[in-house]
Short mmCIF file of C-alpha atoms in Angstrom, two decimals:
data_model
loop_
_atom_site.label_atom_id
_atom_site.label_comp_id
_atom_site.label_asym_id
_atom_site.label_seq_id
_atom_site.Cartn_x
_atom_site.Cartn_y
_atom_site.Cartn_z
CA MET L 1 144.56 58.88 112.79
CA PHE L 2 144.07 60.40 109.04
CA VAL L 3 146.05 63.29 108.56
CA THR L 4 145.88 64.17 105.01
CA PRO L 5 147.59 67.37 103.27
CA ALA L 6 144.40 69.13 102.88
CA PHE L 7 143.30 68.34 106.61
CA ALA L 8 146.71 69.22 107.95
CA GLN L 9 147.03 72.48 105.87
CA GLN L 10 143.44 73.42 106.89
CA SER L 11 144.42 73.25 110.59
CA SER L 12 147.50 74.94 110.33
CA ASP L 13 145.42 77.70 108.34
CA GLY L 14 143.06 78.19 111.08
CA ALA L 15 145.56 77.53 113.66
CA LEU L 16 143.87 74.80 115.24
CA PRO L 17 145.70 72.23 117.61
CA ASP L 18 146.19 68.86 116.25
CA PRO L 19 143.13 66.91 116.22
CA VAL L 20 142.28 64.52 118.75
CA ASP L 21 140.46 61.11 118.24
CA THR L 22 136.88 62.65 118.64
CA THR L 23 137.26 64.68 115.35
CA PRO L 24 135.08 64.02 112.23
CA ALA L 25 134.47 60.14 111.63
CA ALA L 26 136.87 58.71 109.56
CA GLY L 27 134.76 58.02 106.63
CA GLU L 28 134.40 61.77 106.34
CA VAL L 29 137.97 62.37 106.21
CA GLN L 30 138.42 59.92 103.95
CA THR L 31 136.28 61.76 101.46
CA GLU L 32 138.16 64.84 102.06
CA THR L 33 141.19 62.78 101.11
CA GLY L 34 139.69 61.93 97.71
CA VAL L 35 138.62 65.69 96.79
CA ALA L 36 141.59 67.25 98.15
CA ASP L 37 143.93 65.82 95.65
CA HIS L 38 142.19 67.58 92.96
CA GLY L 39 142.74 71.10 94.57
CA GLU L 40 145.71 71.47 96.43
CA ALA L 41 146.30 74.92 96.26
CA HIS L 42 142.94 75.83 98.07
CA GLY L 43 142.66 72.94 100.09
CA ALA L 44 139.13 70.82 99.83
CA PHE L 45 136.42 71.70 97.57
CA PRO L 46 134.55 73.97 99.81
CA PRO L 47 131.23 72.45 99.91
CA PHE L 48 132.89 69.01 100.54
CA ASP L 49 135.32 70.24 102.92
CA SER L 50 134.21 68.05 105.98
CA SER L 51 136.27 70.17 108.36
CA THR L 52 133.42 72.77 108.35
CA PHE L 53 130.59 70.52 108.70
CA ALA L 54 130.28 70.73 112.33
CA SER L 55 130.39 74.37 112.45
CA GLN L 56 127.78 74.62 109.62
CA ILE L 57 125.50 72.27 111.06
CA LEU L 58 125.80 73.97 114.67
CA TRP L 59 125.07 77.56 113.28
CA LEU L 60 122.40 76.34 111.04
CA ALA L 61 120.78 74.61 114.25
CA ILE L 62 120.94 77.74 115.85
CA THR L 63 119.61 79.99 113.72
CA PHE L 64 117.16 78.15 112.08
CA GLY L 65 115.92 76.66 115.26
CA LEU L 66 115.42 80.43 116.46
CA PHE L 67 113.60 81.16 113.21
CA TYR L 68 111.60 78.30 113.43
CA LEU L 69 110.57 79.45 117.06
CA PHE L 70 109.75 83.13 115.82
CA MET L 71 108.06 82.13 112.99
CA ASN L 72 105.96 79.41 115.02
CA ARG L 73 105.28 81.69 118.15
CA VAL L 74 104.99 85.15 116.46
CA ILE L 75 104.79 85.37 112.90
CA VAL L 76 102.44 82.33 111.98
CA PRO L 77 99.90 83.15 114.64
CA ARG L 78 100.00 86.90 113.75
CA ILE L 79 99.41 86.64 109.97
CA GLY L 80 97.08 83.87 110.70
CA GLY L 81 95.25 86.33 113.20
CA ILE L 82 95.21 88.99 110.18
CA LEU L 83 93.78 86.95 107.71
CA GLU L 84 91.32 85.15 110.20
CA HIS L 85 90.09 88.67 111.49
CA ARG L 86 89.84 89.99 107.90
CA ARG L 87 87.88 86.98 106.56
CA ASP L 88 85.47 87.53 109.71
CA ARG L 89 85.37 91.14 109.17
CA ILE L 90 83.92 90.41 105.64
CA ALA L 91 81.67 87.83 106.79
CA GLN L 92 80.37 90.23 109.35
CA ASP L 93 80.15 93.19 107.00
CA LEU L 94 78.26 90.90 104.51
CA GLY L 95 75.79 89.77 106.98
CA GLU L 96 75.37 93.49 108.47
CA ALA L 97 74.83 94.45 104.49
CA ASN L 98 72.21 91.55 104.42
CA ARG L 99 70.64 92.58 107.52
CA LEU L 100 70.17 96.43 106.37
CA LYS L 101 68.96 95.18 103.18
CA GLU L 102 66.67 92.82 104.80
CA GLU L 103 65.54 95.92 107.13
CA ALA L 104 65.24 98.42 104.07
CA ASP L 105 62.97 95.57 102.31
CA ASN L 106 60.85 95.29 105.54
CA ALA L 107 60.66 99.00 105.57
CA ILE L 108 59.84 99.17 102.09
CA ALA L 109 56.89 96.38 102.44
CA ALA L 110 55.69 98.49 105.29
CA TYR L 111 55.57 101.31 103.54
CA GLU L 112 53.63 99.77 100.67
CA GLN L 113 51.35 98.42 102.81
CA GLU L 114 50.55 101.51 104.75
CA LEU L 115 50.04 103.09 101.55
CA ALA L 116 47.75 100.42 100.47
CA THR L 117 45.83 101.07 103.85
CA ALA L 118 45.57 104.70 103.15
CA ARG L 119 44.64 104.40 99.52
CA ASN L 120 41.77 102.05 100.98
CA ARG L 121 40.74 104.28 103.32
CA ALA L 122 40.45 107.19 100.97
CA ALA L 123 38.57 105.16 98.54
CA GLU L 124 36.35 104.13 101.60
CA ILE L 125 36.20 107.73 102.68
CA ALA L 126 35.33 108.95 99.14
CA GLN L 127 32.77 106.35 98.59
CA ALA L 128 31.04 106.88 102.21
CA ALA L 129 30.92 110.71 101.01
CA ARG L 130 29.69 110.11 97.41
CA ASP L 131 27.01 107.71 99.28
CA LYS L 132 26.16 110.35 101.62
CA ALA L 133 25.94 113.05 98.98
CA LYS L 134 24.22 110.77 97.00
CA ALA L 135 21.56 110.04 99.74
CA ALA L 136 21.40 113.69 100.56
CA ALA L 137 20.93 114.70 96.85
CA ASP L 138 18.16 111.50 96.99
CA ALA L 139 16.28 112.94 99.84
CA GLU L 140 16.34 116.41 98.60
CA ARG L 141 15.14 115.10 95.31
CA THR L 142 12.21 112.93 96.79
CA LYS L 143 11.47 115.86 98.92
CA VAL L 144 11.46 118.44 96.14
CA GLU L 145 9.48 115.91 94.23
CA GLY L 146 6.96 115.62 96.82
CA GLU L 147 6.70 119.12 97.29
CA LEU L 148 6.23 119.48 93.66
CA ALA L 149 3.54 116.63 93.43
CA ALA L 150 1.91 118.03 96.22
CA ARG L 151 1.75 121.54 94.56
CA MET L 152 0.53 120.07 91.31
CA ALA L 153 -2.19 118.09 93.16
CA GLU L 154 -3.05 121.57 94.74
CA ALA L 155 -3.00 123.07 91.32
CA GLU L 156 -4.89 120.23 89.72
CA THR L 157 -7.39 120.62 92.46
CA HIS L 158 -7.57 124.22 92.29
CA ILE L 159 -7.75 123.81 88.36
CA SER L 160 -10.60 121.08 88.42
CA ALA L 161 -12.33 123.64 91.21
CA ILE L 162 -12.00 126.53 88.88
CA LYS L 163 -12.86 124.47 85.89
CA GLY L 164 -16.08 123.19 88.05
CA GLU L 165 -16.82 126.66 89.07
CA ALA L 166 -16.23 127.77 85.35
CA LEU L 167 -18.47 124.98 83.82
CA GLY L 168 -21.08 125.69 86.42
CA GLU L 169 -21.12 129.41 85.33
CA VAL L 170 -21.41 128.15 81.88
CA ASP L 171 -24.66 126.98 82.62
CA ALA L 172 -25.65 130.21 83.98
CA ILE L 173 -24.33 132.14 81.14
CA ALA L 174 -26.00 129.60 78.61
CA THR L 175 -29.35 130.46 80.37
CA ASP L 176 -28.91 133.97 80.28
CA VAL L 177 -27.77 133.73 76.91
CA VAL L 178 -30.83 131.51 76.01
CA SER L 179 -33.00 133.92 77.59
CA GLU L 180 -31.34 137.35 75.91
CA LEU L 181 -31.58 135.48 72.46
CA VAL L 182 -35.26 134.38 73.13
CA GLU L 183 -36.05 137.83 74.24
CA HIS L 184 -34.09 139.20 70.85
CA LEU L 185 -35.12 136.88 68.25
CA LEU L 186 -38.67 136.02 69.51
CA GLY L 187 -39.51 138.76 71.51
CA GLY L 188 -40.97 136.81 74.16
CA LYS L 189 -39.97 136.21 77.70
CA VAL L 190 -38.86 133.17 78.80
CA THR L 191 -38.57 132.59 82.59
CA LYS L 192 -35.09 131.55 84.06
CA ALA L 193 -36.57 128.30 85.09
CA GLN L 194 -37.56 127.48 81.48
CA ALA L 195 -34.29 128.66 79.94
CA ALA L 196 -32.12 126.73 82.52
CA ALA L 197 -34.32 123.48 81.54
CA ALA L 198 -33.66 124.30 77.75
CA VAL L 199 -29.90 124.51 78.31
CA ARG L 200 -30.09 121.16 80.58
CA ASP L 201 -31.93 119.72 77.67
CA ALA L 202 -29.35 120.92 75.16
CA GLN L 203 -26.50 119.82 77.07
CA ALA L 204 -28.25 116.16 77.38
CA LYS L 205 -28.45 115.93 73.65
CA MET X 1 144.87 86.79 95.65
CA ALA X 2 144.69 88.04 92.21
CA THR X 3 143.88 84.59 90.97
CA ASP X 4 141.00 84.38 93.57
CA LYS X 5 139.16 87.21 91.90
CA VAL X 6 138.39 84.81 88.83
CA ASP X 7 138.38 81.78 90.67
CA PRO X 8 134.78 80.38 90.53
CA ILE X 9 135.24 78.20 93.58
CA HIS X 10 136.76 80.76 95.88
CA GLN X 11 133.26 82.21 96.78
CA PHE X 12 132.35 79.40 98.29
CA ASN X 13 135.14 79.23 100.74
CA LEU X 14 134.55 79.42 104.65
CA THR X 15 136.55 81.90 106.20
CA LYS X 16 136.37 81.92 110.37
CA LEU X 17 135.28 85.33 111.79
CA ILE X 18 135.42 84.02 115.23
CA PRO X 19 137.14 80.77 115.89
CA VAL X 20 135.48 78.42 118.30
CA GLU X 21 136.61 75.10 119.15
CA ILE X 22 135.09 72.81 121.65
CA GLY X 23 136.78 69.40 122.00
CA GLY X 24 138.18 69.14 119.27
CA LEU X 25 135.32 70.33 117.05
CA ASP X 26 135.74 73.27 114.92
CA LEU X 27 132.44 75.15 115.95
CA SER X 28 134.05 78.30 114.48
CA PHE X 29 131.44 81.46 113.52
CA THR X 30 132.05 81.63 109.83
CA ASN X 31 130.93 83.83 106.98
CA SER X 32 128.57 81.09 106.41
CA SER X 33 127.06 81.50 109.97
CA LEU X 34 127.09 85.28 109.56
CA PHE X 35 124.78 84.77 106.55
CA MET X 36 122.75 82.41 108.13
CA VAL X 37 122.32 85.17 110.72
CA LEU X 38 121.52 87.57 108.29
CA VAL X 39 119.09 85.70 106.26
CA VAL X 40 116.88 84.77 109.60
CA VAL X 41 117.41 88.40 111.08
CA SER X 42 116.43 90.24 107.86
CA THR X 43 113.43 87.66 107.16
CA ALA X 44 112.19 87.88 110.87
CA ALA X 45 112.47 91.35 111.02
CA PHE X 46 110.62 91.81 107.40
CA LEU X 47 107.78 89.63 108.58
CA TYR X 48 107.79 91.28 112.07
CA LEU X 49 107.67 94.72 111.24
CA THR X 50 105.41 94.66 108.19
CA THR X 51 102.67 92.62 109.95
CA SER X 52 102.74 95.09 113.33
CA THR X 53 100.45 97.21 112.08
CA ARG X 54 97.96 94.40 111.66
CA GLY X 55 96.18 96.21 108.94
CA LEU X 56 92.58 95.31 107.95
CA VAL X 57 93.43 96.75 104.75
CA PRO X 58 97.02 95.34 104.29
CA SER X 59 99.91 98.07 102.83
CA ARG X 60 102.25 96.90 100.25
CA MET X 61 104.77 95.38 102.56
CA GLN X 62 101.96 93.59 104.68
CA SER X 63 100.59 92.34 101.42
CA ILE X 64 103.99 90.60 100.93
CA SER X 65 104.24 88.77 104.16
CA GLU X 66 100.51 87.75 103.72
CA MET X 67 101.25 86.38 100.34
CA SER X 68 103.79 84.44 101.20
CA TYR X 69 102.02 82.92 104.12
CA GLU X 70 99.30 82.02 101.96
CA PHE X 71 101.33 80.81 98.96
CA VAL X 72 102.44 78.45 101.60
CA ALA X 73 99.57 77.44 103.03
CA SER X 74 98.06 76.72 99.85
CA MET X 75 101.00 74.61 99.06
CA LEU X 76 100.67 72.52 102.05
CA ARG X 77 96.90 72.34 101.92
CA ASP X 78 97.32 71.19 98.40
CA GLY X 79 100.08 68.93 98.86
CA ALA X 80 99.13 67.18 102.42
CA GLY X 81 95.54 68.19 103.10
CA SER X 82 94.27 70.27 105.77
CA GLN X 83 95.75 67.81 108.43
CA GLY X 84 99.11 68.73 106.76
CA MET X 85 98.37 72.75 108.45
CA ARG X 86 100.03 71.31 111.54
CA PHE X 87 103.25 71.57 109.99
CA PHE X 88 102.62 75.01 108.41
CA PRO X 89 105.14 76.70 110.60
CA LEU X 90 107.91 74.22 109.57
CA VAL X 91 107.20 74.56 105.72
CA PHE X 92 106.89 78.46 105.92
CA SER X 93 110.21 78.68 108.11
CA LEU X 94 111.85 76.27 105.54
CA PHE X 95 110.41 78.03 102.25
CA MET X 96 111.36 81.67 103.74
CA PHE X 97 114.83 80.69 104.97
CA ILE X 98 115.71 78.76 101.52
CA LEU X 99 114.42 81.63 99.40
CA ILE X 100 116.01 84.55 101.36
CA ALA X 101 119.11 82.44 101.57
CA ASN X 102 118.97 81.79 97.71
CA LEU X 103 118.25 85.39 97.02
CA PHE X 104 120.74 86.86 99.57
CA GLY X 105 123.18 84.45 97.08
CA MET X 106 122.52 87.01 94.30
CA VAL X 107 123.97 89.86 96.08
CA PRO X 108 127.23 90.63 95.06
CA TYR X 109 129.92 89.68 97.80
CA PHE X 110 127.40 87.77 99.35
CA PHE X 111 127.79 84.44 100.76
CA THR X 112 125.23 81.46 99.58
CA VAL X 113 124.39 79.81 102.58
CA THR X 114 122.29 76.87 100.48
CA SER X 115 125.51 76.35 97.99
CA HIS X 116 126.87 73.91 100.83
CA ILE X 117 125.51 70.28 100.45
CA ILE X 118 125.59 70.05 104.39
CA VAL X 119 123.19 72.81 104.80
CA THR X 120 120.76 71.55 102.62
CA PHE X 121 121.43 67.93 103.58
CA ALA X 122 120.64 69.07 107.19
CA PHE X 123 117.29 70.34 105.81
CA SER X 124 116.30 67.46 103.85
CA MET X 125 117.62 65.17 106.80
CA LEU X 126 115.36 67.36 109.26
CA VAL X 127 112.43 66.87 106.41
CA ILE X 128 112.80 63.18 106.21
CA GLY X 129 113.58 62.59 109.80
CA LEU X 130 110.22 64.38 110.51
CA VAL X 131 108.29 62.09 108.11
CA VAL X 132 109.69 58.87 109.49
CA VAL X 133 109.04 59.93 113.24
CA TYR X 134 105.77 61.22 112.78
CA GLY X 135 104.69 58.45 110.20
CA PHE X 136 105.56 55.89 113.05
CA TRP X 137 104.40 57.93 115.93
CA LYS X 138 100.98 58.21 114.30
CA HIS X 139 100.37 55.26 112.28
CA GLY X 140 102.74 52.76 113.79
CA LEU X 141 103.89 49.85 111.59
CA HIS X 142 101.08 50.88 109.41
CA PHE X 143 103.52 53.45 108.26
CA LEU X 144 105.27 50.66 105.97
CA ASN X 145 102.13 50.55 103.95
CA LEU X 146 103.98 53.47 102.00
CA PHE X 147 106.28 50.80 100.54
CA VAL X 148 103.56 48.14 99.70
CA PRO X 149 101.09 49.91 96.90
CA GLN X 150 97.80 48.59 96.44
CA GLY X 151 96.86 46.75 93.55
CA VAL X 152 100.07 45.19 92.97
CA PRO X 153 100.09 41.51 91.78
CA MET X 154 101.99 39.26 94.46
CA LEU X 155 104.62 38.03 92.16
CA LEU X 156 105.77 41.82 91.32
CA MET X 157 105.31 42.74 94.96
CA PRO X 158 108.93 42.23 96.08
CA LEU X 159 110.20 44.13 93.18
CA VAL X 160 107.88 46.88 93.80
CA VAL X 161 108.68 47.35 97.33
CA ALA X 162 112.41 47.27 96.66
CA ILE X 163 111.86 50.01 94.15
CA GLU X 164 109.61 51.96 96.87
CA VAL X 165 112.36 51.57 99.73
CA ILE X 166 114.98 52.49 97.32
CA SER X 167 113.08 55.50 96.31
CA PHE X 168 112.21 56.50 99.70
CA LEU X 169 115.90 56.30 100.84
CA SER X 170 117.02 58.37 98.06
CA ARG X 171 114.84 61.38 98.81
CA PRO X 172 117.15 63.07 101.41
CA ILE X 173 119.91 62.87 98.67
CA SER X 174 117.55 64.16 96.10
CA LEU X 175 116.24 66.66 97.97
CA SER X 176 119.45 67.91 99.46
CA VAL X 177 121.84 67.40 96.28
CA ARG X 178 119.14 69.33 94.01
CA LEU X 179 118.97 72.36 95.98
CA PHE X 180 122.85 72.56 96.51
CA ALA X 181 123.50 71.60 93.07
CA ASN X 182 121.46 74.32 91.62
CA MET X 183 123.00 76.81 93.70
CA LEU X 184 126.46 75.63 93.39
CA ALA X 185 126.23 75.54 89.57
CA GLY X 186 124.34 78.64 88.92
CA HIS X 187 126.96 80.66 91.11
CA ILE X 188 129.86 78.80 89.11
CA THR X 189 128.45 79.71 85.85
CA LEU X 190 128.10 83.15 86.65
CA LYS X 191 131.20 83.69 87.89
CA VAL X 192 133.00 81.93 85.11
CA PHE X 193 131.19 83.90 82.42
CA ALA X 194 131.95 87.34 84.61
CA GLY X 195 135.71 85.94 84.48
CA PHE X 196 135.53 85.73 81.14
CA VAL X 197 134.40 89.46 80.74
CA PHE X 198 137.37 90.25 83.21
CA SER X 199 139.99 88.14 81.13
CA LEU X 200 139.10 89.33 77.76
CA GLY X 201 138.47 92.94 78.85
CA THR X 202 142.36 93.00 79.75
CA LEU X 203 143.33 92.04 76.33
CA GLY X 204 142.93 95.33 74.39
CA ALA X 205 140.11 96.73 72.08
CA LEU X 206 139.28 93.29 70.49
CA GLY X 207 139.13 91.34 73.78
CA ILE X 208 136.65 94.35 75.02
CA GLY X 209 134.65 93.78 71.94
CA GLY X 210 134.69 90.16 72.68
CA ALA X 211 133.67 90.65 76.04
CA ILE X 212 130.15 91.66 74.79
CA LEU X 213 129.00 87.99 74.65
CA PRO X 214 130.10 86.64 77.70
CA LEU X 215 129.03 90.16 79.57
CA ALA X 216 125.17 89.39 77.82
CA MET X 217 125.42 86.00 79.04
CA THR X 218 126.16 87.16 82.69
CA VAL X 219 123.18 89.41 82.49
CA ALA X 220 120.80 86.60 81.14
CA LEU X 221 122.10 84.13 83.58
CA THR X 222 121.45 86.41 86.59
CA GLY X 223 117.80 86.60 85.60
CA LEU X 224 117.77 82.98 85.14
CA GLU X 225 119.53 82.67 88.76
CA PHE X 226 116.97 84.79 90.37
CA LEU X 227 114.28 82.29 88.85
CA VAL X 228 116.22 79.45 90.08
CA ALA X 229 116.73 80.80 93.38
CA PHE X 230 112.76 81.07 93.80
CA LEU X 231 112.09 77.81 91.96
CA GLN X 232 114.53 75.76 94.07
CA ALA X 233 112.81 77.40 97.38
CA TYR X 234 109.46 76.41 95.83
CA VAL X 235 110.61 72.89 94.77
CA PHE X 236 112.15 72.09 98.13
CA ALA X 237 108.68 73.41 99.93
CA VAL X 238 106.50 71.42 97.72
CA LEU X 239 108.65 68.14 97.90
CA THR X 240 108.21 68.75 101.68
CA CYS X 241 104.67 68.93 101.63
CA MET X 242 104.29 65.74 99.36
CA TYR X 243 106.85 64.08 101.88
CA LEU X 244 104.50 65.23 104.85
CA ASN X 245 101.62 63.92 102.74
CA ASP X 246 103.24 60.30 102.94
CA ALA X 247 103.87 60.53 106.66
CA LEU X 248 99.75 61.66 107.20
CA HIS X 249 98.43 59.33 104.56
CA PRO X 250 100.81 56.23 104.13
CA GLY X 251 98.25 54.45 102.19
CA HIS X 252 98.65 56.14 99.33
#
């Protein structure tokens, strides 16, 4: 058994019973021997004091093991879940925004289509109204023109009738004038028939 | 005990709070065990309580938990690929435990769990053991390809394989010693400079004037130690990711 001064002191400090054969491996105890010579006042340099190794490893295994289990079971799934959920939510919101944008675009397109249709229809209606008005105006005009033409023709026939009448009377007047002239200038008497013949001769010339 | 106040090693002493002994093994509940429990309970409680509302819009505290989650997740994904995510709970636990243990050590009169090599060595053996077991379980003897880099001339192969084997075997040592030594040396340095302040301060007016220098040094070192506390936890986690990458993809 390797019982170094340091080890012995350590044992007595901690009120440990004498180490039995299952104590730390011989090699470790020997390392301790080498270091222990430097710091006899405080035992071995603490980080190299192999008598504390077993306790540190045990408690490290317990604490770190529990820590690992807790991380593995609770914390990592939880934070991973939070981040995942956030990523999903952002993707979902982006999708929703895209969908709404598409909807708005569709609405705008529909609105514009509607507007174009309405404009076309308005143009059509206006055109129809215009055509109708024009047709009515044309009909009115042709009617008025026809009436005017009829009236004009009537007037013309009237005029020509009057003119004929007047011309007919001109002969009679001329005959009267001839008989009067002859009577006044020559003092003779001409018959109506003679005067008429004379007028007809004059007219023929 | 007056000398203990300025003894830089005293802070690493283990004191038995609840002596336990089973079969000759000293399994006492020490101050180290107490701080392991404190680290675990406070970290778990923080992570548990800050995420209990599961806010869609995180509160500040919930953001801290989420940031540490995403920090480790991106570290692991970069280091070991998406297949490495199956080790996420372990890497996350390691990172959080070491980080909080390191930061706890910065509180005066608190014990630094990670300043004992057996603790850091246990962590590194856990990682390397996992790498070896998982590597052989997943790839069988192909896991040994890890030691045979491709494209090396046959003549150099024995040398390269030897170097690879040695570098693999030195991993648990370098991984544990790096963390342990950083914590130990940092705390000793802090204590030494703080001790100078104390010693010089007892020497009268001139001493008090002279104590300003180590005091400034102590303040600067405290800042540095906070950085180291985070950095070493980060380095440990990153190297864990890289080693796990070897177990997942041994063909380089």
